[in-house]
Amino acid sequence: MATPIWSRSLQVVAGLSIAVTGIHPTIAAPPATETMQLAQLVGQCRQTNQSTPVYETRGGTNPKPVETLAANTKVTLSDNGTSGLIGISSPMNGFIPASNLKLCSGSSGTGTTPPVATGSRCRQVAFPKEGLVIRKSPTMSSAKVGGVGYGERLQLTADPANVNRGADGRNWVEISQPVAGWVSNGYPGRTNLTTCR
């Protein structure tokens, strides 16, 4: 007795379903090492390779930059990036084009800003929680050359510090590391920096 044609078709479909199902998980699941490598981007140091816009959010239509980082500004990565943008936590929180980044000079790219020297010229950011912007000269309108996150270390150019009081009364101190420039130490009677612990 001959097997009906629909029975043979059903057998072929069942066989293909089993074969495809058996293969599919291998295709869809990335190797565990890829996941491990992606997770390791958080906290790494990178530098901008050109003037780079910072966006407040990753999505949206026609996002407008909230800030622009100068070329060679060091940033700390805060996520693994999607849709061409990657999160940063220093010198400010936001999202920047991943294509505008390179490894930090003098490092393998792992970890945050390279450690600075300890001693009497070492200071840590104590305020504000979002960290401090490093500027080329001691004014708020000066170009940004980098940033230092909350709790991170920097090094003064001299001890006692080279201080410049701005027209608005803000005290600026000159630093040599992690990038040469000036950071705001707050207004008289307040301070953004403490001695290193």
mmCIF file with all atom_site columns, C-alpha atoms in Angstrom:
data_model
loop_
_atom_site.group_PDB
_atom_site.id
_atom_site.type_symbol
_atom_site.label_atom_id
_atom_site.label_alt_id
_atom_site.label_comp_id
_atom_site.label_asym_id
_atom_site.label_entity_id
_atom_site.label_seq_id
_atom_site.pdbx_PDB_ins_code
_atom_site.Cartn_x
_atom_site.Cartn_y
_atom_site.Cartn_z
_atom_site.occupancy
_atom_site.B_iso_or_equiv
_atom_site.pdbx_formal_charge
_atom_site.auth_seq_id
_atom_site.auth_comp_id
_atom_site.auth_asym_id
_atom_site.auth_atom_id
_atom_site.pdbx_PDB_model_num
ATOM 1   C CA . MET A 1 1   ? 0.000  0.000  0.000  1.00 0.00 ? 1   MET A CA 1
ATOM 2   C CA . ALA A 1 2   ? 1.414  3.408  -0.988 1.00 0.00 ? 2   ALA A CA 1
ATOM 3   C CA . THR A 1 3   ? 1.983  6.135  1.576  1.00 0.00 ? 3   THR A CA 1
ATOM 4   C CA . PRO A 1 4   ? -0.272 9.136  0.911  1.00 0.00 ? 4   PRO A CA 1
ATOM 5   C CA . ILE A 1 5   ? 1.573  12.189 -0.456 1.00 0.00 ? 5   ILE A CA 1
ATOM 6   C CA . TRP A 1 6   ? 0.493  14.397 2.451  1.00 0.00 ? 6   TRP A CA 1
ATOM 7   C CA . SER A 1 7   ? 2.145  11.938 4.865  1.00 0.00 ? 7   SER A CA 1
ATOM 8   C CA . ARG A 1 8   ? 5.489  12.172 3.034  1.00 0.00 ? 8   ARG A CA 1
ATOM 9   C CA . SER A 1 9   ? 5.200  15.995 3.004  1.00 0.00 ? 9   SER A CA 1
ATOM 10  C CA . LEU A 1 10  ? 4.528  15.984 6.724  1.00 0.00 ? 10  LEU A CA 1
ATOM 11  C CA . GLN A 1 11  ? 7.592  13.818 7.322  1.00 0.00 ? 11  GLN A CA 1
ATOM 12  C CA . VAL A 1 12  ? 9.781  16.204 5.287  1.00 0.00 ? 12  VAL A CA 1
ATOM 13  C CA . VAL A 1 13  ? 8.433  19.274 7.142  1.00 0.00 ? 13  VAL A CA 1
ATOM 14  C CA . ALA A 1 14  ? 8.942  17.580 10.517 1.00 0.00 ? 14  ALA A CA 1
ATOM 15  C CA . GLY A 1 15  ? 12.496 16.621 9.567  1.00 0.00 ? 15  GLY A CA 1
ATOM 16  C CA . LEU A 1 16  ? 13.309 20.163 8.462  1.00 0.00 ? 16  LEU A CA 1
ATOM 17  C CA . SER A 1 17  ? 11.796 21.613 11.649 1.00 0.00 ? 17  SER A CA 1
ATOM 18  C CA . ILE A 1 18  ? 13.972 19.383 13.805 1.00 0.00 ? 18  ILE A CA 1
ATOM 19  C CA . ALA A 1 19  ? 17.077 20.235 11.760 1.00 0.00 ? 19  ALA A CA 1
ATOM 20  C CA . VAL A 1 20  ? 16.426 23.983 11.811 1.00 0.00 ? 20  VAL A CA 1
ATOM 21  C CA . THR A 1 21  ? 15.563 24.004 15.521 1.00 0.00 ? 21  THR A CA 1
ATOM 22  C CA . GLY A 1 22  ? 18.739 22.100 16.294 1.00 0.00 ? 22  GLY A CA 1
ATOM 23  C CA . ILE A 1 23  ? 20.873 24.584 14.358 1.00 0.00 ? 23  ILE A CA 1
ATOM 24  C CA . HIS A 1 24  ? 19.140 27.842 15.348 1.00 0.00 ? 24  HIS A CA 1
ATOM 25  C CA . PRO A 1 25  ? 20.441 28.245 18.936 1.00 0.00 ? 25  PRO A CA 1
ATOM 26  C CA . THR A 1 26  ? 24.034 27.968 17.732 1.00 0.00 ? 26  THR A CA 1
ATOM 27  C CA . ILE A 1 27  ? 23.480 30.754 15.213 1.00 0.00 ? 27  ILE A CA 1
ATOM 28  C CA . ALA A 1 28  ? 21.589 33.067 17.579 1.00 0.00 ? 28  ALA A CA 1
ATOM 29  C CA . ALA A 1 29  ? 23.698 32.767 20.729 1.00 0.00 ? 29  ALA A CA 1
ATOM 30  C CA . PRO A 1 30  ? 26.913 34.831 20.742 1.00 0.00 ? 30  PRO A CA 1
ATOM 31  C CA . PRO A 1 31  ? 29.970 33.234 22.305 1.00 0.00 ? 31  PRO A CA 1
ATOM 32  C CA . ALA A 1 32  ? 30.330 33.917 26.034 1.00 0.00 ? 32  ALA A CA 1
ATOM 33  C CA . THR A 1 33  ? 33.648 35.709 25.434 1.00 0.00 ? 33  THR A CA 1
ATOM 34  C CA . GLU A 1 34  ? 31.931 38.361 23.287 1.00 0.00 ? 34  GLU A CA 1
ATOM 35  C CA . THR A 1 35  ? 29.566 39.193 26.138 1.00 0.00 ? 35  THR A CA 1
ATOM 36  C CA . MET A 1 36  ? 32.504 39.349 28.540 1.00 0.00 ? 36  MET A CA 1
ATOM 37  C CA . GLN A 1 37  ? 34.433 41.701 26.250 1.00 0.00 ? 37  GLN A CA 1
ATOM 38  C CA . LEU A 1 38  ? 31.449 44.044 25.853 1.00 0.00 ? 38  LEU A CA 1
ATOM 39  C CA . ALA A 1 39  ? 30.880 44.227 29.605 1.00 0.00 ? 39  ALA A CA 1
ATOM 40  C CA . GLN A 1 40  ? 34.474 45.323 30.053 1.00 0.00 ? 40  GLN A CA 1
ATOM 41  C CA . LEU A 1 41  ? 33.950 48.620 28.161 1.00 0.00 ? 41  LEU A CA 1
ATOM 42  C CA . VAL A 1 42  ? 32.269 50.234 31.177 1.00 0.00 ? 42  VAL A CA 1
ATOM 43  C CA . GLY A 1 43  ? 34.809 52.312 33.108 1.00 0.00 ? 43  GLY A CA 1
ATOM 44  C CA . GLN A 1 44  ? 37.383 52.384 30.326 1.00 0.00 ? 44  GLN A CA 1
ATOM 45  C CA . CYS A 1 45  ? 39.226 55.527 29.308 1.00 0.00 ? 45  CYS A CA 1
ATOM 46  C CA . ARG A 1 46  ? 38.930 56.924 25.784 1.00 0.00 ? 46  ARG A CA 1
ATOM 47  C CA . GLN A 1 47  ? 39.833 60.231 24.130 1.00 0.00 ? 47  GLN A CA 1
ATOM 48  C CA . THR A 1 48  ? 37.922 62.168 21.536 1.00 0.00 ? 48  THR A CA 1
ATOM 49  C CA . ASN A 1 49  ? 39.671 62.199 18.163 1.00 0.00 ? 49  ASN A CA 1
ATOM 50  C CA . GLN A 1 50  ? 37.950 65.436 17.106 1.00 0.00 ? 50  GLN A CA 1
ATOM 51  C CA . SER A 1 51  ? 35.540 68.043 18.445 1.00 0.00 ? 51  SER A CA 1
ATOM 52  C CA . THR A 1 52  ? 32.659 65.866 19.677 1.00 0.00 ? 52  THR A CA 1
ATOM 53  C CA . PRO A 1 53  ? 29.007 66.641 20.502 1.00 0.00 ? 53  PRO A CA 1
ATOM 54  C CA . VAL A 1 54  ? 27.544 65.314 23.774 1.00 0.00 ? 54  VAL A CA 1
ATOM 55  C CA . TYR A 1 55  ? 23.850 64.395 23.758 1.00 0.00 ? 55  TYR A CA 1
ATOM 56  C CA . GLU A 1 56  ? 21.617 64.188 26.821 1.00 0.00 ? 56  GLU A CA 1
ATOM 57  C CA . THR A 1 57  ? 19.818 61.084 25.546 1.00 0.00 ? 57  THR A CA 1
ATOM 58  C CA . ARG A 1 58  ? 20.636 58.303 23.123 1.00 0.00 ? 58  ARG A CA 1
ATOM 59  C CA . GLY A 1 59  ? 17.412 58.384 21.084 1.00 0.00 ? 59  GLY A CA 1
ATOM 60  C CA . GLY A 1 60  ? 14.904 60.812 19.731 1.00 0.00 ? 60  GLY A CA 1
ATOM 61  C CA . THR A 1 61  ? 14.504 62.634 16.472 1.00 0.00 ? 61  THR A CA 1
ATOM 62  C CA . ASN A 1 62  ? 16.983 65.405 15.719 1.00 0.00 ? 62  ASN A CA 1
ATOM 63  C CA . PRO A 1 63  ? 18.802 65.314 19.071 1.00 0.00 ? 63  PRO A CA 1
ATOM 64  C CA . LYS A 1 64  ? 20.531 68.568 19.933 1.00 0.00 ? 64  LYS A CA 1
ATOM 65  C CA . PRO A 1 65  ? 23.964 68.509 21.579 1.00 0.00 ? 65  PRO A CA 1
ATOM 66  C CA . VAL A 1 66  ? 24.047 69.840 25.144 1.00 0.00 ? 66  VAL A CA 1
ATOM 67  C CA . GLU A 1 67  ? 27.817 70.303 25.063 1.00 0.00 ? 67  GLU A CA 1
ATOM 68  C CA . THR A 1 68  ? 30.820 69.903 22.770 1.00 0.00 ? 68  THR A CA 1
ATOM 69  C CA . LEU A 1 69  ? 34.062 68.275 23.904 1.00 0.00 ? 69  LEU A CA 1
ATOM 70  C CA . ALA A 1 70  ? 37.358 69.439 22.419 1.00 0.00 ? 70  ALA A CA 1
ATOM 71  C CA . ALA A 1 71  ? 39.594 66.997 20.548 1.00 0.00 ? 71  ALA A CA 1
ATOM 72  C CA . ASN A 1 72  ? 41.707 64.787 22.859 1.00 0.00 ? 72  ASN A CA 1
ATOM 73  C CA . THR A 1 73  ? 39.313 65.151 25.804 1.00 0.00 ? 73  THR A CA 1
ATOM 74  C CA . LYS A 1 74  ? 39.486 62.082 28.049 1.00 0.00 ? 74  LYS A CA 1
ATOM 75  C CA . VAL A 1 75  ? 36.149 60.410 28.779 1.00 0.00 ? 75  VAL A CA 1
ATOM 76  C CA . THR A 1 76  ? 35.087 57.453 30.914 1.00 0.00 ? 76  THR A CA 1
ATOM 77  C CA . LEU A 1 77  ? 32.730 54.996 29.222 1.00 0.00 ? 77  LEU A CA 1
ATOM 78  C CA . SER A 1 78  ? 29.513 54.207 31.097 1.00 0.00 ? 78  SER A CA 1
ATOM 79  C CA . ASP A 1 79  ? 27.926 51.638 28.761 1.00 0.00 ? 79  ASP A CA 1
ATOM 80  C CA . ASN A 1 80  ? 28.694 49.438 25.760 1.00 0.00 ? 80  ASN A CA 1
ATOM 81  C CA . GLY A 1 81  ? 27.032 51.679 23.185 1.00 0.00 ? 81  GLY A CA 1
ATOM 82  C CA . THR A 1 82  ? 24.168 51.126 20.759 1.00 0.00 ? 82  THR A CA 1
ATOM 83  C CA . SER A 1 83  ? 22.948 52.898 17.637 1.00 0.00 ? 83  SER A CA 1
ATOM 84  C CA . GLY A 1 84  ? 26.368 54.501 17.136 1.00 0.00 ? 84  GLY A CA 1
ATOM 85  C CA . LEU A 1 85  ? 26.329 56.352 20.477 1.00 0.00 ? 85  LEU A CA 1
ATOM 86  C CA . ILE A 1 86  ? 28.123 55.325 23.670 1.00 0.00 ? 86  ILE A CA 1
ATOM 87  C CA . GLY A 1 87  ? 27.467 56.566 27.201 1.00 0.00 ? 87  GLY A CA 1
ATOM 88  C CA . ILE A 1 88  ? 30.065 58.531 29.164 1.00 0.00 ? 88  ILE A CA 1
ATOM 89  C CA . SER A 1 89  ? 30.230 59.378 32.873 1.00 0.00 ? 89  SER A CA 1
ATOM 90  C CA . SER A 1 90  ? 33.176 61.783 32.826 1.00 0.00 ? 90  SER A CA 1
ATOM 91  C CA . PRO A 1 91  ? 33.799 64.694 32.277 1.00 0.00 ? 91  PRO A CA 1
ATOM 92  C CA . MET A 1 92  ? 29.997 64.785 32.216 1.00 0.00 ? 92  MET A CA 1
ATOM 93  C CA . ASN A 1 93  ? 27.103 62.370 31.790 1.00 0.00 ? 93  ASN A CA 1
ATOM 94  C CA . GLY A 1 94  ? 25.800 61.934 28.270 1.00 0.00 ? 94  GLY A CA 1
ATOM 95  C CA . PHE A 1 95  ? 26.136 60.106 24.964 1.00 0.00 ? 95  PHE A CA 1
ATOM 96  C CA . ILE A 1 96  ? 28.709 60.682 22.218 1.00 0.00 ? 96  ILE A CA 1
ATOM 97  C CA . PRO A 1 97  ? 29.377 59.139 18.790 1.00 0.00 ? 97  PRO A CA 1
ATOM 98  C CA . ALA A 1 98  ? 31.520 56.032 19.330 1.00 0.00 ? 98  ALA A CA 1
ATOM 99  C CA . SER A 1 99  ? 33.287 56.735 16.023 1.00 0.00 ? 99  SER A CA 1
ATOM 100 C CA . ASN A 1 100 ? 34.790 59.900 17.571 1.00 0.00 ? 100 ASN A CA 1
ATOM 101 C CA . LEU A 1 101 ? 36.816 57.940 20.141 1.00 0.00 ? 101 LEU A CA 1
ATOM 102 C CA . LYS A 1 102 ? 40.333 56.539 20.339 1.00 0.00 ? 102 LYS A CA 1
ATOM 103 C CA . LEU A 1 103 ? 42.286 54.835 23.126 1.00 0.00 ? 103 LEU A CA 1
ATOM 104 C CA . CYS A 1 104 ? 43.610 57.155 25.815 1.00 0.00 ? 104 CYS A CA 1
ATOM 105 C CA . SER A 1 105 ? 47.209 58.139 25.167 1.00 0.00 ? 105 SER A CA 1
ATOM 106 C CA . GLY A 1 106 ? 49.708 56.176 27.230 1.00 0.00 ? 106 GLY A CA 1
ATOM 107 C CA . SER A 1 107 ? 47.236 53.440 28.181 1.00 0.00 ? 107 SER A CA 1
ATOM 108 C CA . SER A 1 108 ? 45.760 50.218 26.898 1.00 0.00 ? 108 SER A CA 1
ATOM 109 C CA . GLY A 1 109 ? 42.312 51.795 27.216 1.00 0.00 ? 109 GLY A CA 1
ATOM 110 C CA . THR A 1 110 ? 41.342 49.777 30.252 1.00 0.00 ? 110 THR A CA 1
ATOM 111 C CA . GLY A 1 111 ? 40.466 51.495 33.486 1.00 0.00 ? 111 GLY A CA 1
ATOM 112 C CA . THR A 1 112 ? 39.658 55.123 33.978 1.00 0.00 ? 112 THR A CA 1
ATOM 113 C CA . THR A 1 113 ? 41.988 58.088 33.799 1.00 0.00 ? 113 THR A CA 1
ATOM 114 C CA . PRO A 1 114 ? 45.570 56.982 34.474 1.00 0.00 ? 114 PRO A CA 1
ATOM 115 C CA . PRO A 1 115 ? 46.599 57.445 38.123 1.00 0.00 ? 115 PRO A CA 1
ATOM 116 C CA . VAL A 1 116 ? 48.296 60.688 39.075 1.00 0.00 ? 116 VAL A CA 1
ATOM 117 C CA . ALA A 1 117 ? 51.208 61.146 41.430 1.00 0.00 ? 117 ALA A CA 1
ATOM 118 C CA . THR A 1 118 ? 50.546 61.243 45.139 1.00 0.00 ? 118 THR A CA 1
ATOM 119 C CA . GLY A 1 119 ? 52.024 63.793 47.510 1.00 0.00 ? 119 GLY A CA 1
ATOM 120 C CA . SER A 1 120 ? 51.371 67.336 48.609 1.00 0.00 ? 120 SER A CA 1
ATOM 121 C CA . ARG A 1 121 ? 50.062 68.419 45.171 1.00 0.00 ? 121 ARG A CA 1
ATOM 122 C CA . CYS A 1 122 ? 47.533 65.561 44.869 1.00 0.00 ? 122 CYS A CA 1
ATOM 123 C CA . ARG A 1 123 ? 43.839 66.504 45.198 1.00 0.00 ? 123 ARG A CA 1
ATOM 124 C CA . GLN A 1 124 ? 40.517 64.657 44.836 1.00 0.00 ? 124 GLN A CA 1
ATOM 125 C CA . VAL A 1 125 ? 37.210 65.986 43.526 1.00 0.00 ? 125 VAL A CA 1
ATOM 126 C CA . ALA A 1 126 ? 34.883 66.306 46.540 1.00 0.00 ? 126 ALA A CA 1
ATOM 127 C CA . PHE A 1 127 ? 32.147 68.372 44.891 1.00 0.00 ? 127 PHE A CA 1
ATOM 128 C CA . PRO A 1 128 ? 30.052 68.372 42.686 1.00 0.00 ? 128 PRO A CA 1
ATOM 129 C CA . LYS A 1 129 ? 28.916 64.766 42.232 1.00 0.00 ? 129 LYS A CA 1
ATOM 130 C CA . GLU A 1 130 ? 29.100 65.081 38.439 1.00 0.00 ? 130 GLU A CA 1
ATOM 131 C CA . GLY A 1 131 ? 32.802 66.001 38.595 1.00 0.00 ? 131 GLY A CA 1
ATOM 132 C CA . LEU A 1 132 ? 34.706 68.987 37.247 1.00 0.00 ? 132 LEU A CA 1
ATOM 133 C CA . VAL A 1 133 ? 35.460 70.255 33.765 1.00 0.00 ? 133 VAL A CA 1
ATOM 134 C CA . ILE A 1 134 ? 39.110 71.018 33.001 1.00 0.00 ? 134 ILE A CA 1
ATOM 135 C CA . ARG A 1 135 ? 39.408 74.248 31.016 1.00 0.00 ? 135 ARG A CA 1
ATOM 136 C CA . LYS A 1 136 ? 42.260 75.697 28.976 1.00 0.00 ? 136 LYS A CA 1
ATOM 137 C CA . SER A 1 137 ? 42.267 78.937 30.976 1.00 0.00 ? 137 SER A CA 1
ATOM 138 C CA . PRO A 1 138 ? 40.612 80.060 34.245 1.00 0.00 ? 138 PRO A CA 1
ATOM 139 C CA . THR A 1 139 ? 37.226 81.203 32.891 1.00 0.00 ? 139 THR A CA 1
ATOM 140 C CA . MET A 1 140 ? 33.879 79.479 32.326 1.00 0.00 ? 140 MET A CA 1
ATOM 141 C CA . SER A 1 141 ? 33.984 80.516 28.655 1.00 0.00 ? 141 SER A CA 1
ATOM 142 C CA . SER A 1 142 ? 37.364 78.866 28.045 1.00 0.00 ? 142 SER A CA 1
ATOM 143 C CA . ALA A 1 143 ? 37.618 75.707 25.923 1.00 0.00 ? 143 ALA A CA 1
ATOM 144 C CA . LYS A 1 144 ? 37.169 72.370 27.679 1.00 0.00 ? 144 LYS A CA 1
ATOM 145 C CA . VAL A 1 145 ? 40.255 70.168 27.534 1.00 0.00 ? 145 VAL A CA 1
ATOM 146 C CA . GLY A 1 146 ? 39.077 67.318 29.757 1.00 0.00 ? 146 GLY A CA 1
ATOM 147 C CA . GLY A 1 147 ? 37.331 66.390 32.947 1.00 0.00 ? 147 GLY A CA 1
ATOM 148 C CA . VAL A 1 148 ? 37.786 64.748 36.333 1.00 0.00 ? 148 VAL A CA 1
ATOM 149 C CA . GLY A 1 149 ? 35.054 62.611 37.877 1.00 0.00 ? 149 GLY A CA 1
ATOM 150 C CA . TYR A 1 150 ? 33.810 62.752 41.466 1.00 0.00 ? 150 TYR A CA 1
ATOM 151 C CA . GLY A 1 151 ? 36.375 61.134 43.778 1.00 0.00 ? 151 GLY A CA 1
ATOM 152 C CA . GLU A 1 152 ? 39.040 61.026 41.051 1.00 0.00 ? 152 GLU A CA 1
ATOM 153 C CA . ARG A 1 153 ? 42.503 62.480 41.553 1.00 0.00 ? 153 ARG A CA 1
ATOM 154 C CA . LEU A 1 154 ? 44.254 65.387 39.911 1.00 0.00 ? 154 LEU A CA 1
ATOM 155 C CA . GLN A 1 155 ? 47.587 67.074 40.474 1.00 0.00 ? 155 GLN A CA 1
ATOM 156 C CA . LEU A 1 156 ? 48.184 70.755 41.169 1.00 0.00 ? 156 LEU A CA 1
ATOM 157 C CA . THR A 1 157 ? 51.024 72.472 39.319 1.00 0.00 ? 157 THR A CA 1
ATOM 158 C CA . ALA A 1 158 ? 52.383 73.876 42.593 1.00 0.00 ? 158 ALA A CA 1
ATOM 159 C CA . ASP A 1 159 ? 52.009 73.667 46.368 1.00 0.00 ? 159 ASP A CA 1
ATOM 160 C CA . PRO A 1 160 ? 50.546 75.996 47.469 1.00 0.00 ? 160 PRO A CA 1
ATOM 161 C CA . ALA A 1 161 ? 48.202 75.953 44.490 1.00 0.00 ? 161 ALA A CA 1
ATOM 162 C CA . ASN A 1 162 ? 48.432 78.491 41.692 1.00 0.00 ? 162 ASN A CA 1
ATOM 163 C CA . VAL A 1 163 ? 45.038 80.202 42.204 1.00 0.00 ? 163 VAL A CA 1
ATOM 164 C CA . ASN A 1 164 ? 43.288 82.673 39.914 1.00 0.00 ? 164 ASN A CA 1
ATOM 165 C CA . ARG A 1 165 ? 40.107 84.431 41.050 1.00 0.00 ? 165 ARG A CA 1
ATOM 166 C CA . GLY A 1 166 ? 37.662 84.922 38.184 1.00 0.00 ? 166 GLY A CA 1
ATOM 167 C CA . ALA A 1 167 ? 35.542 88.031 37.578 1.00 0.00 ? 167 ALA A CA 1
ATOM 168 C CA . ASP A 1 168 ? 32.561 86.148 39.070 1.00 0.00 ? 168 ASP A CA 1
ATOM 169 C CA . GLY A 1 169 ? 34.515 85.441 42.287 1.00 0.00 ? 169 GLY A CA 1
ATOM 170 C CA . ARG A 1 170 ? 35.143 81.786 41.453 1.00 0.00 ? 170 ARG A CA 1
ATOM 171 C CA . ASN A 1 171 ? 38.545 80.404 42.489 1.00 0.00 ? 171 ASN A CA 1
ATOM 172 C CA . TRP A 1 172 ? 40.397 78.506 39.756 1.00 0.00 ? 172 TRP A CA 1
ATOM 173 C CA . VAL A 1 173 ? 43.385 76.247 40.400 1.00 0.00 ? 173 VAL A CA 1
ATOM 174 C CA . GLU A 1 174 ? 45.938 75.215 37.806 1.00 0.00 ? 174 GLU A CA 1
ATOM 175 C CA . ILE A 1 175 ? 46.527 71.479 37.357 1.00 0.00 ? 175 ILE A CA 1
ATOM 176 C CA . SER A 1 176 ? 49.021 69.350 35.444 1.00 0.00 ? 176 SER A CA 1
ATOM 177 C CA . GLN A 1 177 ? 47.224 65.975 35.539 1.00 0.00 ? 177 GLN A CA 1
ATOM 178 C CA . PRO A 1 178 ? 45.196 64.192 34.253 1.00 0.00 ? 178 PRO A CA 1
ATOM 179 C CA . VAL A 1 179 ? 45.338 66.992 31.642 1.00 0.00 ? 179 VAL A CA 1
ATOM 180 C CA . ALA A 1 180 ? 47.031 70.371 31.966 1.00 0.00 ? 180 ALA A CA 1
ATOM 181 C CA . GLY A 1 181 ? 44.519 73.165 32.535 1.00 0.00 ? 181 GLY A CA 1
ATOM 182 C CA . TRP A 1 182 ? 42.334 74.832 35.169 1.00 0.00 ? 182 TRP A CA 1
ATOM 183 C CA . VAL A 1 183 ? 39.484 73.567 37.365 1.00 0.00 ? 183 VAL A CA 1
ATOM 184 C CA . SER A 1 184 ? 37.043 75.525 39.475 1.00 0.00 ? 184 SER A CA 1
ATOM 185 C CA . ASN A 1 185 ? 37.690 75.162 43.193 1.00 0.00 ? 185 ASN A CA 1
ATOM 186 C CA . GLY A 1 186 ? 34.419 76.919 43.984 1.00 0.00 ? 186 GLY A CA 1
ATOM 187 C CA . TYR A 1 187 ? 33.735 80.293 45.564 1.00 0.00 ? 187 TYR A CA 1
ATOM 188 C CA . PRO A 1 188 ? 35.438 81.754 48.659 1.00 0.00 ? 188 PRO A CA 1
ATOM 189 C CA . GLY A 1 189 ? 34.495 79.762 51.752 1.00 0.00 ? 189 GLY A CA 1
ATOM 190 C CA . ARG A 1 190 ? 33.722 76.632 49.704 1.00 0.00 ? 190 ARG A CA 1
ATOM 191 C CA . THR A 1 191 ? 35.932 74.093 47.985 1.00 0.00 ? 191 THR A CA 1
ATOM 192 C CA . ASN A 1 192 ? 35.517 71.475 45.272 1.00 0.00 ? 192 ASN A CA 1
ATOM 193 C CA . LEU A 1 193 ? 38.794 69.714 46.090 1.00 0.00 ? 193 LEU A CA 1
ATOM 194 C CA . THR A 1 194 ? 40.245 67.878 49.090 1.00 0.00 ? 194 THR A CA 1
ATOM 195 C CA . THR A 1 195 ? 43.708 66.494 49.757 1.00 0.00 ? 195 THR A CA 1
ATOM 196 C CA . CYS A 1 196 ? 44.176 62.927 48.504 1.00 0.00 ? 196 CYS A CA 1
ATOM 197 C CA . ARG A 1 197 ? 43.486 60.110 50.939 1.00 0.00 ? 197 ARG A CA 1
#
